[in-house]
Short mmCIF file of C-alpha atoms and ligand atoms in Angstrom, two decimals:
data_model
loop_
_atom_site.label_atom_id
_atom_site.label_comp_id
_atom_site.label_asym_id
_atom_site.label_seq_id
_atom_site.Cartn_x
_atom_site.Cartn_y
_atom_site.Cartn_z
CA MET C 1 -67.00 -75.53 38.69
CA TYR C 2 -67.16 -73.23 41.69
CA PHE C 3 -66.05 -76.12 43.83
CA LEU C 4 -63.02 -76.70 41.71
CA LEU C 5 -61.92 -73.11 41.74
CA LYS C 6 -61.93 -73.13 45.51
CA PHE C 7 -59.94 -76.22 46.27
CA ALA C 8 -56.44 -77.04 45.21
CA PRO C 9 -55.74 -80.50 43.83
CA LEU C 10 -54.52 -82.83 46.55
CA PHE C 11 -53.33 -85.58 44.30
CA LEU C 12 -51.78 -85.33 40.89
CA ALA C 13 -51.51 -88.27 38.59
CA VAL C 14 -47.90 -88.17 37.54
CA SER C 15 -47.13 -89.35 34.07
CA VAL C 16 -45.04 -88.08 31.25
CA CYS C 17 -46.45 -90.20 28.48
CA HIS C 18 -49.95 -91.52 29.04
CA GLY C 19 -51.30 -89.83 32.11
CA TRP C 20 -54.67 -88.26 32.09
CA LEU C 21 -55.86 -86.24 34.91
CA PHE C 22 -59.43 -85.58 35.63
CA GLY C 23 -61.24 -84.82 38.82
CA ASP C 24 -58.46 -85.29 41.33
CA PHE C 25 -59.94 -82.43 43.26
CA VAL C 26 -61.09 -83.17 46.73
CA GLY C 27 -62.99 -80.93 49.02
CA LYS C 28 -65.16 -82.02 51.88
CA GLN C 29 -65.72 -78.64 53.44
CA LYS C 30 -69.23 -77.38 53.08
CA GLU C 31 -70.81 -73.99 53.25
CA LEU C 32 -74.39 -72.89 53.28
CA ASP C 33 -76.04 -71.87 50.01
CA GLU C 34 -73.75 -73.97 47.92
CA ILE C 35 -74.74 -76.90 45.86
CA SER C 36 -71.41 -78.54 46.28
CA LEU C 37 -72.08 -81.96 44.82
CA TRP C 38 -69.38 -83.29 42.56
CA PRO C 39 -70.02 -84.64 40.00
CA LEU C 40 -73.48 -83.13 39.74
CA PRO C 41 -76.21 -85.81 39.87
CA GLN C 42 -78.50 -86.41 36.89
CA LYS C 43 -81.56 -85.26 38.85
CA PHE C 44 -81.19 -83.12 41.89
CA GLN C 45 -83.80 -81.32 43.91
CA SER C 46 -83.06 -79.69 47.22
CA SER C 47 -85.08 -77.42 49.47
CA ALA C 48 -84.28 -74.85 52.14
CA VAL C 49 -85.54 -77.20 54.84
CA ALA C 50 -82.46 -78.09 56.87
CA PHE C 51 -82.22 -81.01 59.31
CA LYS C 52 -79.75 -81.31 62.17
CA LEU C 53 -77.52 -84.30 62.11
CA SER C 54 -75.85 -85.37 65.35
CA PRO C 55 -73.03 -87.90 65.19
CA ALA C 56 -74.15 -89.10 68.62
CA ARG C 57 -77.56 -90.15 67.32
CA PHE C 58 -77.20 -90.67 63.61
CA GLN C 59 -76.66 -94.16 62.17
CA ILE C 60 -76.28 -95.79 58.79
CA VAL C 61 -78.44 -98.94 58.78
CA TYR C 62 -79.95 -101.47 56.37
CA ALA C 63 -83.55 -101.09 55.26
CA LYS C 64 -85.72 -104.07 56.30
CA GLU C 65 -86.28 -104.96 52.65
CA SER C 66 -82.58 -104.83 51.73
CA SER C 67 -81.03 -107.93 50.20
CA ALA C 68 -77.70 -106.99 51.79
CA GLY C 69 -77.21 -106.89 55.55
CA PRO C 70 -74.47 -106.88 58.18
CA SER C 71 -72.73 -109.85 56.57
CA CYS C 72 -71.85 -107.62 53.59
CA SER C 73 -68.34 -106.57 54.58
CA LEU C 74 -68.00 -104.21 51.61
CA LEU C 75 -70.94 -102.14 52.86
CA GLU C 76 -69.98 -102.43 56.55
CA ASN C 77 -66.59 -101.05 55.61
CA ALA C 78 -68.17 -98.25 53.55
CA PHE C 79 -70.59 -97.30 56.37
CA ARG C 80 -67.66 -96.89 58.77
CA ARG C 81 -65.63 -94.97 56.22
CA TYR C 82 -68.39 -92.52 55.36
CA PHE C 83 -69.38 -91.99 58.98
CA GLU C 84 -65.80 -90.93 59.62
CA TYR C 85 -65.67 -88.69 56.54
CA MET C 86 -68.77 -86.91 57.77
CA PHE C 87 -68.10 -86.65 61.48
CA GLY C 88 -64.43 -87.30 62.04
CA ASP C 89 -62.92 -89.81 64.42
CA LEU C 90 -65.39 -92.43 65.65
CA LYS C 91 -63.76 -92.86 69.06
CA LYS C 92 -64.25 -89.21 69.89
CA HIS C 93 -67.98 -89.68 69.45
CA GLU C 94 -68.21 -92.75 71.66
CA LYS C 95 -68.10 -90.38 74.66
CA SER C 96 -70.55 -87.83 73.35
CA ARG C 97 -72.84 -90.59 72.11
CA LYS C 98 -74.04 -91.05 75.68
CA LYS C 99 -75.13 -87.45 75.92
CA ALA C 100 -78.08 -87.53 73.57
CA SER C 101 -78.16 -84.43 71.42
CA ASP C 102 -80.67 -83.17 68.94
CA SER C 103 -80.85 -84.89 65.62
CA ASP C 104 -83.69 -84.39 63.19
CA LEU C 105 -82.27 -87.06 60.95
CA VAL C 106 -81.55 -90.23 62.88
CA GLU C 107 -80.67 -92.69 60.16
CA LEU C 108 -79.73 -93.36 56.58
CA LYS C 109 -81.42 -96.58 55.47
CA VAL C 110 -79.54 -98.40 52.75
CA TRP C 111 -81.79 -100.55 50.63
CA ILE C 112 -80.21 -102.96 48.12
CA THR C 113 -82.91 -104.21 45.78
CA ALA C 114 -81.32 -106.89 43.55
CA ALA C 115 -81.44 -110.51 44.72
CA ASP C 116 -77.64 -110.60 44.42
CA PRO C 117 -76.21 -107.49 46.08
CA GLU C 118 -72.70 -108.38 44.69
CA CYS C 119 -71.01 -107.96 48.10
CA ASP C 120 -68.18 -110.26 47.14
CA GLY C 121 -68.05 -109.40 43.44
CA TYR C 122 -66.04 -107.02 41.33
CA PRO C 123 -67.35 -104.05 39.38
CA SER C 124 -67.30 -104.38 35.59
CA LEU C 125 -68.00 -102.42 32.41
CA GLN C 126 -71.64 -103.54 32.70
CA THR C 127 -72.12 -102.57 36.35
CA ASP C 128 -75.26 -100.64 37.21
CA GLU C 129 -74.07 -97.74 39.39
CA SER C 130 -77.41 -95.96 39.63
CA TYR C 131 -79.00 -94.99 42.94
CA GLU C 132 -81.80 -92.95 44.44
CA LEU C 133 -81.39 -90.86 47.54
CA THR C 134 -84.16 -89.23 49.56
CA VAL C 135 -83.27 -87.10 52.54
CA ASP C 136 -86.22 -86.37 54.82
CA ALA C 137 -86.67 -86.48 58.60
CA PRO C 138 -86.45 -88.72 60.48
CA SER C 139 -84.98 -91.18 57.93
CA ALA C 140 -83.04 -90.78 54.73
CA VAL C 141 -83.28 -93.63 52.24
CA LEU C 142 -80.62 -94.73 49.76
CA LYS C 143 -81.89 -97.23 47.23
CA ALA C 144 -79.65 -99.05 44.75
CA ALA C 145 -79.73 -102.30 42.84
CA ASN C 146 -76.37 -103.43 44.21
CA VAL C 147 -73.46 -102.38 46.42
CA TRP C 148 -71.83 -100.37 43.61
CA GLY C 149 -74.74 -97.95 43.32
CA ALA C 150 -74.88 -97.79 47.12
CA LEU C 151 -71.21 -96.69 47.24
CA ARG C 152 -71.94 -93.83 44.84
CA GLY C 153 -74.99 -92.84 46.87
CA LEU C 154 -73.06 -92.87 50.16
CA GLU C 155 -70.52 -90.54 48.57
CA THR C 156 -73.30 -88.18 47.51
CA PHE C 157 -74.92 -88.30 50.96
CA SER C 158 -71.60 -87.41 52.61
CA GLN C 159 -71.20 -84.45 50.26
CA LEU C 160 -74.63 -83.10 51.27
CA VAL C 161 -73.62 -82.71 54.94
CA TYR C 162 -72.42 -79.25 55.91
CA GLU C 163 -71.67 -77.32 59.08
CA ASP C 164 -73.84 -74.33 59.97
CA ASP C 165 -72.57 -71.15 61.67
CA TYR C 166 -72.69 -72.85 65.08
CA GLY C 167 -70.59 -75.81 63.99
CA VAL C 168 -73.63 -78.11 63.90
CA ASN C 169 -73.93 -80.65 61.10
CA ASN C 170 -76.85 -80.02 58.79
CA ILE C 171 -78.33 -81.68 55.76
CA ASN C 172 -81.15 -80.28 53.63
CA LYS C 173 -84.24 -82.07 52.43
CA THR C 174 -83.15 -83.49 49.09
CA ASP C 175 -84.23 -85.85 46.31
CA ILE C 176 -81.63 -87.32 44.01
CA SER C 177 -81.79 -89.81 41.20
CA ASP C 178 -78.42 -90.49 39.65
CA PHE C 179 -76.45 -92.66 37.24
CA PRO C 180 -73.15 -92.15 35.41
CA ARG C 181 -73.12 -90.88 31.86
CA PHE C 182 -70.13 -93.09 31.00
CA ALA C 183 -69.51 -96.60 32.25
CA HIS C 184 -65.72 -96.16 32.20
CA ARG C 185 -64.33 -93.23 34.19
CA GLY C 186 -60.66 -93.87 34.57
CA ILE C 187 -57.41 -92.51 35.92
CA LEU C 188 -54.11 -93.77 34.57
CA LEU C 189 -51.11 -93.86 36.90
CA ASP C 190 -47.66 -94.65 35.57
CA SER C 191 -45.58 -96.51 38.17
CA SER C 192 -42.65 -97.20 35.85
CA ARG C 193 -41.28 -93.73 35.10
CA HIS C 194 -41.86 -92.77 38.73
CA PHE C 195 -42.21 -95.54 41.25
CA LEU C 196 -45.32 -94.82 43.29
CA PRO C 197 -45.29 -96.12 46.88
CA LEU C 198 -48.32 -98.21 47.80
CA LYS C 199 -49.76 -95.50 50.02
CA VAL C 200 -49.75 -93.02 47.13
CA ILE C 201 -51.70 -95.45 44.97
CA LEU C 202 -54.20 -96.04 47.79
CA ALA C 203 -54.58 -92.29 48.34
CA ASN C 204 -55.32 -91.87 44.65
CA LEU C 205 -57.95 -94.61 44.81
CA GLU C 206 -59.55 -92.80 47.74
CA ALA C 207 -59.60 -89.54 45.77
CA MET C 208 -61.07 -91.39 42.78
CA ALA C 209 -63.94 -92.75 44.88
CA MET C 210 -64.70 -89.23 46.13
CA ASN C 211 -65.05 -88.19 42.50
CA LYS C 212 -66.98 -91.31 41.45
CA PHE C 213 -64.22 -92.58 39.19
CA ASN C 214 -64.38 -96.33 38.66
CA VAL C 215 -61.31 -97.55 36.74
CA PHE C 216 -57.70 -97.52 37.87
CA HIS C 217 -55.67 -98.04 34.71
CA TRP C 218 -52.37 -99.21 36.19
CA HIS C 219 -49.61 -98.48 33.68
CA ILE C 220 -47.43 -100.63 35.89
CA VAL C 221 -44.29 -101.21 33.78
CA ASP C 222 -42.60 -99.39 30.89
CA ASP C 223 -39.10 -98.62 29.53
CA PRO C 224 -37.58 -97.11 32.69
CA SER C 225 -38.49 -99.79 35.25
CA PHE C 226 -40.32 -103.05 35.90
CA PRO C 227 -41.67 -102.87 39.47
CA TYR C 228 -44.18 -105.75 39.15
CA ILE C 229 -42.92 -108.92 40.83
CA SER C 230 -43.80 -111.85 38.58
CA ARG C 231 -44.00 -115.26 40.24
CA THR C 232 -43.21 -116.93 36.92
CA PHE C 233 -40.35 -114.61 35.94
CA PRO C 234 -38.94 -113.03 39.13
CA GLU C 235 -35.88 -111.87 37.19
CA LEU C 236 -38.06 -109.24 35.46
CA SER C 237 -38.23 -107.09 38.60
CA GLN C 238 -34.96 -108.33 40.10
CA LYS C 239 -33.12 -106.88 37.12
CA GLY C 240 -35.70 -104.39 35.83
CA ALA C 241 -36.94 -102.48 38.89
CA TYR C 242 -35.26 -99.30 40.12
CA HIS C 243 -34.49 -101.37 43.22
CA PRO C 244 -35.31 -105.08 43.56
CA PHE C 245 -36.65 -104.84 47.13
CA THR C 246 -37.79 -101.27 47.79
CA HIS C 247 -39.17 -100.24 44.38
CA VAL C 248 -41.37 -103.22 43.60
CA TYR C 249 -44.97 -104.36 43.97
CA THR C 250 -45.14 -107.72 45.70
CA PRO C 251 -48.02 -110.13 45.06
CA SER C 252 -49.56 -109.01 48.35
CA ASP C 253 -49.19 -105.31 47.42
CA VAL C 254 -51.04 -105.98 44.19
CA LYS C 255 -53.75 -107.90 46.06
CA MET C 256 -54.13 -105.01 48.47
CA VAL C 257 -54.53 -102.47 45.65
CA ILE C 258 -57.16 -104.64 43.98
CA GLU C 259 -59.12 -105.15 47.22
CA PHE C 260 -58.85 -101.50 48.30
CA ALA C 261 -60.16 -100.53 44.86
CA ARG C 262 -62.97 -103.13 44.96
CA MET C 263 -64.14 -101.74 48.31
CA ARG C 264 -64.61 -98.42 46.51
CA GLY C 265 -66.23 -99.77 43.36
CA ILE C 266 -63.07 -99.34 41.28
CA ARG C 267 -61.82 -101.77 38.65
CA VAL C 268 -58.07 -102.32 38.33
CA ILE C 269 -56.92 -102.74 34.72
CA PRO C 270 -53.20 -103.46 34.48
CA GLU C 271 -51.29 -102.39 31.39
CA PHE C 272 -48.36 -104.46 30.15
CA ASP C 273 -47.40 -102.50 27.07
CA THR C 274 -45.51 -104.36 24.27
CA PRO C 275 -43.74 -104.63 21.83
CA GLY C 276 -42.42 -101.07 22.40
CA HIS C 277 -41.92 -99.51 25.84
CA THR C 278 -40.16 -102.66 27.02
CA GLN C 279 -36.52 -101.67 27.72
CA SER C 280 -36.84 -102.71 31.38
CA TRP C 281 -38.13 -106.19 30.38
CA GLY C 282 -34.93 -106.88 28.51
CA ASN C 283 -32.75 -106.71 31.62
CA GLY C 284 -34.20 -109.91 33.01
CA ILE C 285 -35.20 -111.92 29.94
CA LYS C 286 -32.44 -112.86 27.55
CA ASP C 287 -33.20 -112.53 23.81
CA LEU C 288 -36.60 -110.94 24.45
CA LEU C 289 -35.67 -107.65 22.80
CA THR C 290 -34.42 -107.10 19.26
CA PRO C 291 -30.64 -106.45 19.03
CA CYS C 292 -30.08 -103.22 17.08
CA TYR C 293 -27.28 -103.02 14.53
CA SER C 294 -24.88 -100.34 13.57
CA GLY C 295 -23.98 -101.26 10.00
CA SER C 296 -23.23 -104.96 10.00
CA THR C 297 -22.45 -105.35 13.72
CA PRO C 298 -24.70 -105.36 16.79
CA SER C 299 -24.56 -101.95 18.45
CA GLY C 300 -25.13 -103.29 21.95
CA THR C 301 -28.50 -101.55 22.24
CA PHE C 302 -31.93 -103.14 22.02
CA GLY C 303 -35.26 -102.24 20.46
CA PRO C 304 -38.83 -103.53 20.80
CA VAL C 305 -39.68 -107.18 21.61
CA ASN C 306 -38.15 -109.44 18.98
CA PRO C 307 -41.09 -110.45 16.79
CA ILE C 308 -39.25 -113.05 14.73
CA LEU C 309 -38.42 -115.50 17.55
CA ASN C 310 -40.83 -118.17 18.76
CA SER C 311 -39.32 -117.80 22.21
CA SER C 312 -40.81 -114.29 22.45
CA TYR C 313 -44.31 -115.73 22.05
CA GLU C 314 -43.63 -118.62 24.43
CA PHE C 315 -42.57 -116.07 27.04
CA MET C 316 -45.67 -113.93 26.46
CA ALA C 317 -47.96 -116.96 26.77
CA GLN C 318 -46.55 -117.86 30.18
CA PHE C 319 -46.39 -114.28 31.36
CA PHE C 320 -49.97 -113.39 30.44
CA LYS C 321 -51.24 -116.66 31.87
CA GLU C 322 -49.97 -115.39 35.22
CA ILE C 323 -51.35 -111.87 34.71
CA SER C 324 -54.79 -113.25 33.85
CA THR C 325 -54.97 -115.01 37.23
CA VAL C 326 -53.51 -112.16 39.31
CA PHE C 327 -55.89 -109.45 38.05
CA PRO C 328 -59.60 -110.29 38.34
CA ASP C 329 -60.89 -107.70 35.84
CA ALA C 330 -62.23 -108.99 32.53
CA TYR C 331 -59.77 -106.75 30.64
CA ILE C 332 -56.00 -106.47 30.34
CA HIS C 333 -54.46 -103.46 28.60
CA LEU C 334 -51.87 -104.64 26.06
CA GLY C 335 -50.53 -101.28 24.97
CA GLY C 336 -49.22 -101.44 21.42
CA ASP C 337 -48.37 -97.76 21.08
CA GLU C 338 -45.36 -95.86 19.76
CA VAL C 339 -43.39 -98.74 18.29
CA ASP C 340 -40.07 -97.43 16.98
CA PHE C 341 -39.12 -99.26 13.77
CA SER C 342 -35.51 -98.05 13.48
CA CYS C 343 -34.01 -100.97 15.43
CA TRP C 344 -36.03 -103.57 13.51
CA LYS C 345 -34.89 -101.92 10.26
CA SER C 346 -31.24 -102.13 11.35
CA ASN C 347 -31.34 -105.86 12.13
CA PRO C 348 -30.44 -108.17 9.19
CA ASP C 349 -32.39 -111.15 10.61
CA VAL C 350 -35.49 -109.03 10.93
CA ARG C 351 -35.06 -107.77 7.35
CA LYS C 352 -34.75 -111.36 6.16
CA PHE C 353 -37.91 -112.31 8.06
CA MET C 354 -39.76 -109.36 6.48
CA GLU C 355 -38.78 -110.66 3.08
CA GLN C 356 -39.87 -114.23 3.87
CA GLN C 357 -43.25 -113.00 5.12
CA GLY C 358 -43.75 -110.78 2.08
CA PHE C 359 -43.99 -107.62 4.21
CA GLY C 360 -41.72 -105.63 1.88
CA THR C 361 -40.47 -102.64 3.84
CA ASP C 362 -43.75 -101.98 5.66
CA TYR C 363 -42.75 -102.45 9.28
CA SER C 364 -46.27 -101.76 10.52
CA LYS C 365 -47.05 -105.18 9.01
CA LEU C 366 -44.41 -106.71 11.26
CA GLU C 367 -45.89 -104.87 14.22
CA SER C 368 -49.33 -106.22 13.33
CA PHE C 369 -47.89 -109.71 12.97
CA TYR C 370 -46.59 -109.50 16.54
CA ILE C 371 -49.74 -107.93 17.99
CA GLN C 372 -51.97 -110.44 16.25
CA ARG C 373 -50.13 -113.34 17.84
CA LEU C 374 -50.13 -111.62 21.23
CA LEU C 375 -53.88 -110.99 21.05
CA ASP C 376 -54.48 -114.65 20.26
CA ILE C 377 -52.34 -115.62 23.25
CA VAL C 378 -54.28 -113.33 25.60
CA ALA C 379 -57.66 -114.32 24.14
CA ALA C 380 -56.80 -117.91 25.07
CA THR C 381 -56.66 -116.84 28.74
CA LYS C 382 -60.34 -115.81 28.37
CA LYS C 383 -59.56 -112.15 29.04
CA GLY C 384 -60.70 -109.23 26.96
CA TYR C 385 -58.13 -106.68 25.94
CA MET C 386 -57.70 -102.97 25.63
CA VAL C 387 -55.19 -101.49 23.18
CA TRP C 388 -53.91 -98.05 22.24
CA GLN C 389 -55.24 -96.62 18.98
CA GLU C 390 -52.20 -97.53 16.83
CA VAL C 391 -53.21 -101.19 16.98
CA PHE C 392 -56.56 -100.34 15.39
CA ASP C 393 -54.95 -97.88 12.94
CA ASN C 394 -52.59 -100.61 11.70
CA GLY C 395 -55.50 -102.83 10.77
CA VAL C 396 -54.90 -105.61 13.31
CA LYS C 397 -57.85 -108.00 13.50
CA LEU C 398 -59.49 -107.41 16.88
CA LYS C 399 -62.04 -109.39 18.88
CA ASP C 400 -65.47 -107.75 18.92
CA ASP C 401 -65.25 -106.85 22.61
CA THR C 402 -61.89 -105.05 22.24
CA VAL C 403 -61.71 -101.60 23.75
CA VAL C 404 -59.63 -99.14 21.72
CA GLU C 405 -58.11 -96.23 23.60
CA VAL C 406 -57.74 -92.96 21.70
CA TRP C 407 -54.85 -90.95 23.09
CA MET C 408 -53.64 -88.81 20.21
CA GLY C 409 -54.97 -85.28 20.13
CA ASN C 410 -54.72 -84.65 16.41
CA LYS C 411 -57.77 -85.83 14.44
CA MET C 412 -59.23 -87.16 17.67
CA GLU C 413 -62.81 -86.83 16.50
CA GLU C 414 -62.10 -88.58 13.21
CA GLU C 415 -60.39 -91.39 15.09
CA LEU C 416 -63.33 -91.78 17.47
CA GLN C 417 -65.62 -91.89 14.46
CA ASN C 418 -63.49 -94.56 12.78
CA VAL C 419 -63.14 -96.74 15.88
CA THR C 420 -66.82 -96.64 16.85
CA GLY C 421 -67.83 -96.88 13.20
CA ALA C 422 -65.96 -100.20 13.04
CA GLY C 423 -68.07 -101.36 15.97
CA PHE C 424 -65.55 -101.09 18.81
CA THR C 425 -66.00 -99.57 22.21
CA THR C 426 -63.62 -96.66 22.68
CA ILE C 427 -62.03 -94.96 25.65
CA LEU C 428 -60.96 -91.38 25.14
CA SER C 429 -57.93 -90.07 27.01
CA ALA C 430 -56.42 -87.62 24.51
CA PRO C 431 -57.74 -84.37 26.05
CA TRP C 432 -56.77 -85.10 29.67
CA TYR C 433 -53.02 -85.52 29.78
CA LEU C 434 -51.48 -84.07 32.91
CA ASP C 435 -48.44 -82.78 31.07
CA TYR C 436 -50.74 -80.43 29.13
CA ILE C 437 -50.83 -78.27 32.24
CA SER C 438 -48.51 -75.35 31.59
CA TYR C 439 -49.44 -72.44 33.81
CA GLY C 440 -52.38 -70.95 35.64
CA GLN C 441 -55.90 -72.03 34.92
CA ASP C 442 -55.45 -73.74 31.60
CA TRP C 443 -56.83 -76.90 33.26
CA GLN C 444 -60.28 -75.44 32.79
CA ARG C 445 -60.31 -76.76 29.27
CA TYR C 446 -60.14 -80.31 30.64
CA TYR C 447 -63.66 -79.73 31.90
CA LYS C 448 -64.96 -78.26 28.66
CA VAL C 449 -64.28 -81.32 26.53
CA GLU C 450 -67.36 -83.07 25.20
CA PRO C 451 -66.35 -86.70 24.56
CA LEU C 452 -69.23 -87.30 22.15
CA SER C 453 -68.53 -84.32 19.91
CA PHE C 454 -68.03 -86.48 16.84
CA PRO C 455 -70.64 -87.19 14.15
CA ALA C 456 -73.42 -89.24 15.67
CA GLU C 457 -74.37 -91.38 12.68
CA SER C 458 -71.20 -93.43 12.95
CA ARG C 459 -71.60 -94.12 16.63
CA HIS C 460 -73.27 -97.19 18.06
CA LYS C 461 -77.02 -96.92 17.87
CA ASP C 462 -77.42 -98.90 21.06
CA PRO C 463 -77.43 -96.29 23.84
CA CYS C 464 -76.07 -98.83 26.35
CA VAL C 465 -73.00 -99.26 24.23
CA GLU C 466 -72.73 -95.55 23.67
CA ARG C 467 -72.61 -94.96 27.39
CA THR C 468 -69.39 -96.90 27.43
CA ALA C 469 -67.90 -94.75 24.72
CA ALA C 470 -65.56 -92.49 26.63
CA VAL C 471 -64.23 -91.15 29.88
CA PRO C 472 -65.63 -88.75 32.46
CA ARG C 473 -68.64 -86.56 32.56
C1 NAG E 1 -80.21 -75.50 52.65
O1 NAG E 1 -80.98 -74.93 53.65
C2 NAG E 1 -80.52 -73.67 54.07
C3 NAG E 1 -81.28 -73.25 55.33
O2 NAG E 1 -82.67 -73.17 55.10
C4 NAG E 1 -80.70 -72.70 52.92
O3 NAG E 1 -80.23 -71.40 53.29
C5 NAG E 1 -79.86 -73.21 51.75
O4 NAG E 1 -80.05 -72.41 50.61
C6 NAG E 1 -80.21 -74.65 51.40
N1 NAG E 1 -79.28 -75.15 50.43
C7 NAG E 1 -79.67 -75.81 49.33
C8 NAG E 1 -78.58 -76.30 48.43
O5 NAG E 1 -80.82 -76.02 49.05
C1 NAG E 2 -41.52 -121.31 15.09
O1 NAG E 2 -42.86 -121.78 15.14
C2 NAG E 2 -43.40 -122.05 13.87
C3 NAG E 2 -44.87 -122.36 14.04
O2 NAG E 2 -45.13 -123.01 15.25
C4 NAG E 2 -42.61 -123.18 13.21
O3 NAG E 2 -43.13 -123.44 11.92
C5 NAG E 2 -41.15 -122.75 13.09
O4 NAG E 2 -40.36 -123.79 12.59
C6 NAG E 2 -40.59 -122.32 14.44
N1 NAG E 2 -39.28 -121.72 14.27
C7 NAG E 2 -38.24 -122.08 14.99
C8 NAG E 2 -36.95 -121.39 14.64
O5 NAG E 2 -38.29 -122.90 15.89
C1 NAG E 3 -60.50 -92.72 9.28
O1 NAG E 3 -60.84 -93.61 8.23
C2 NAG E 3 -60.69 -93.06 6.93
C3 NAG E 3 -61.24 -94.07 5.94
O2 NAG E 3 -60.62 -95.30 6.10
C4 NAG E 3 -59.22 -92.74 6.68
O3 NAG E 3 -59.03 -92.17 5.41
C5 NAG E 3 -58.76 -91.76 7.76
O4 NAG E 3 -57.38 -91.49 7.62
C6 NAG E 3 -59.04 -92.30 9.14
N1 NAG E 3 -58.74 -91.27 10.14
C7 NAG E 3 -57.82 -91.42 11.08
C8 NAG E 3 -57.65 -90.30 12.04
O5 NAG E 3 -57.11 -92.42 11.21
#
């Protein structure tokens, strides 16, 4: 907490609707007598024995026993990155490297223990991010099953380094054993309401890694704009982006975000929210949205995706086939929130369809009809899906591995109880919306939320599953 009071946020996740902010607070400056680790490790023991650390002598190396070595580009990249975080520009040190200076600690040995270090893999919901770190002269040792735990441990090591009164780098004798409380620690960025340049997204990913966040929930399109360039349907961004060339994400931009995130142990989960929140889709795809009526004539405005046309589902099948190959994560977020029924109600064809299906005047049944077909389409691509809570509330039949995201603040605990009671994994975002910030230090309550403060008997009994139950610690 002390840490957070001292440093201003460098990056803010900007979102009007579904943003949640947590932990975008970065501070690398160290002072004596502070335990400035963030987030605090599970087990932490430090002593007043301080070792000098000279950038001219110190190296990050592989332990002899490590299953990963110099051919692991993910770790090579991380070693370079963390060396620079700790000591500044590498080139500057090339000169001073020749002049040997005192260093009590000469190396950090990184020891990957699993047979497959996962150098070329992607992190997942099941990833083991645990690590053990021992700092003692002359060698510190960082032990982790795979590269993902090693990334978290490197972050912790870098946070332990501080400058003494003479400007010399120090690190204290320390023992740490650490693992995350929750398997999903996410930040949502909305790049539709405000287009976010690539470098802003990368800077956010960097800040996330410094705070051990591991999921970038990319709310990439929405009503206002469609910046994602689809290879299958280029007209979506050509007609739906704020600008078809400057305010778009090209296939290579998307690849870069995914790889930059992977290098930092971060999953990228794209959200393509339907049937609501789709005004920008309608610019490029004819007949995708429902025509709204004013009395007996079309009003010229459009509502959610038209659920009564087969062409809507044919479009979704092709579109999500592409999305499932572009994004490597096992999950796609399908949205499903805040569907406004007024346009559907106004449309005589929709009313007729409701009658034929026996839905009466219950438009949530029509919404479920649409979502059900969409889920079947996406399940056929072999991806899992995440949905906003309304989809669960409306009684849509969900695959067992569906993740339900609880975003509404009222009756949050009851909702968590219902979702987990039905056997689903849940992600909680309700308490961490950025637009809850009004004035002063009211953000403190973000840190006081206990995600598991709902009755325990309805939660999963399996502690592994429970670990996946919510957002940050
Ligand atoms: C680190 O060592 C210094 C110097 O002995 C000591 O003053 C300080 O309290 C130690 N810090 C921690 C977090 O143990
Ligand atoms: C839409 O698809 C369904 C099922 O595949 C079929 O029974 C129906 O005739 C189709 N409707 C139109 C208008 O093509
Ligand atoms: C939770 O489930 C109960 C029983 O089905 C229901 O009455 C209640 O409204 C649900 N709570 C929420 C917040 O949806």
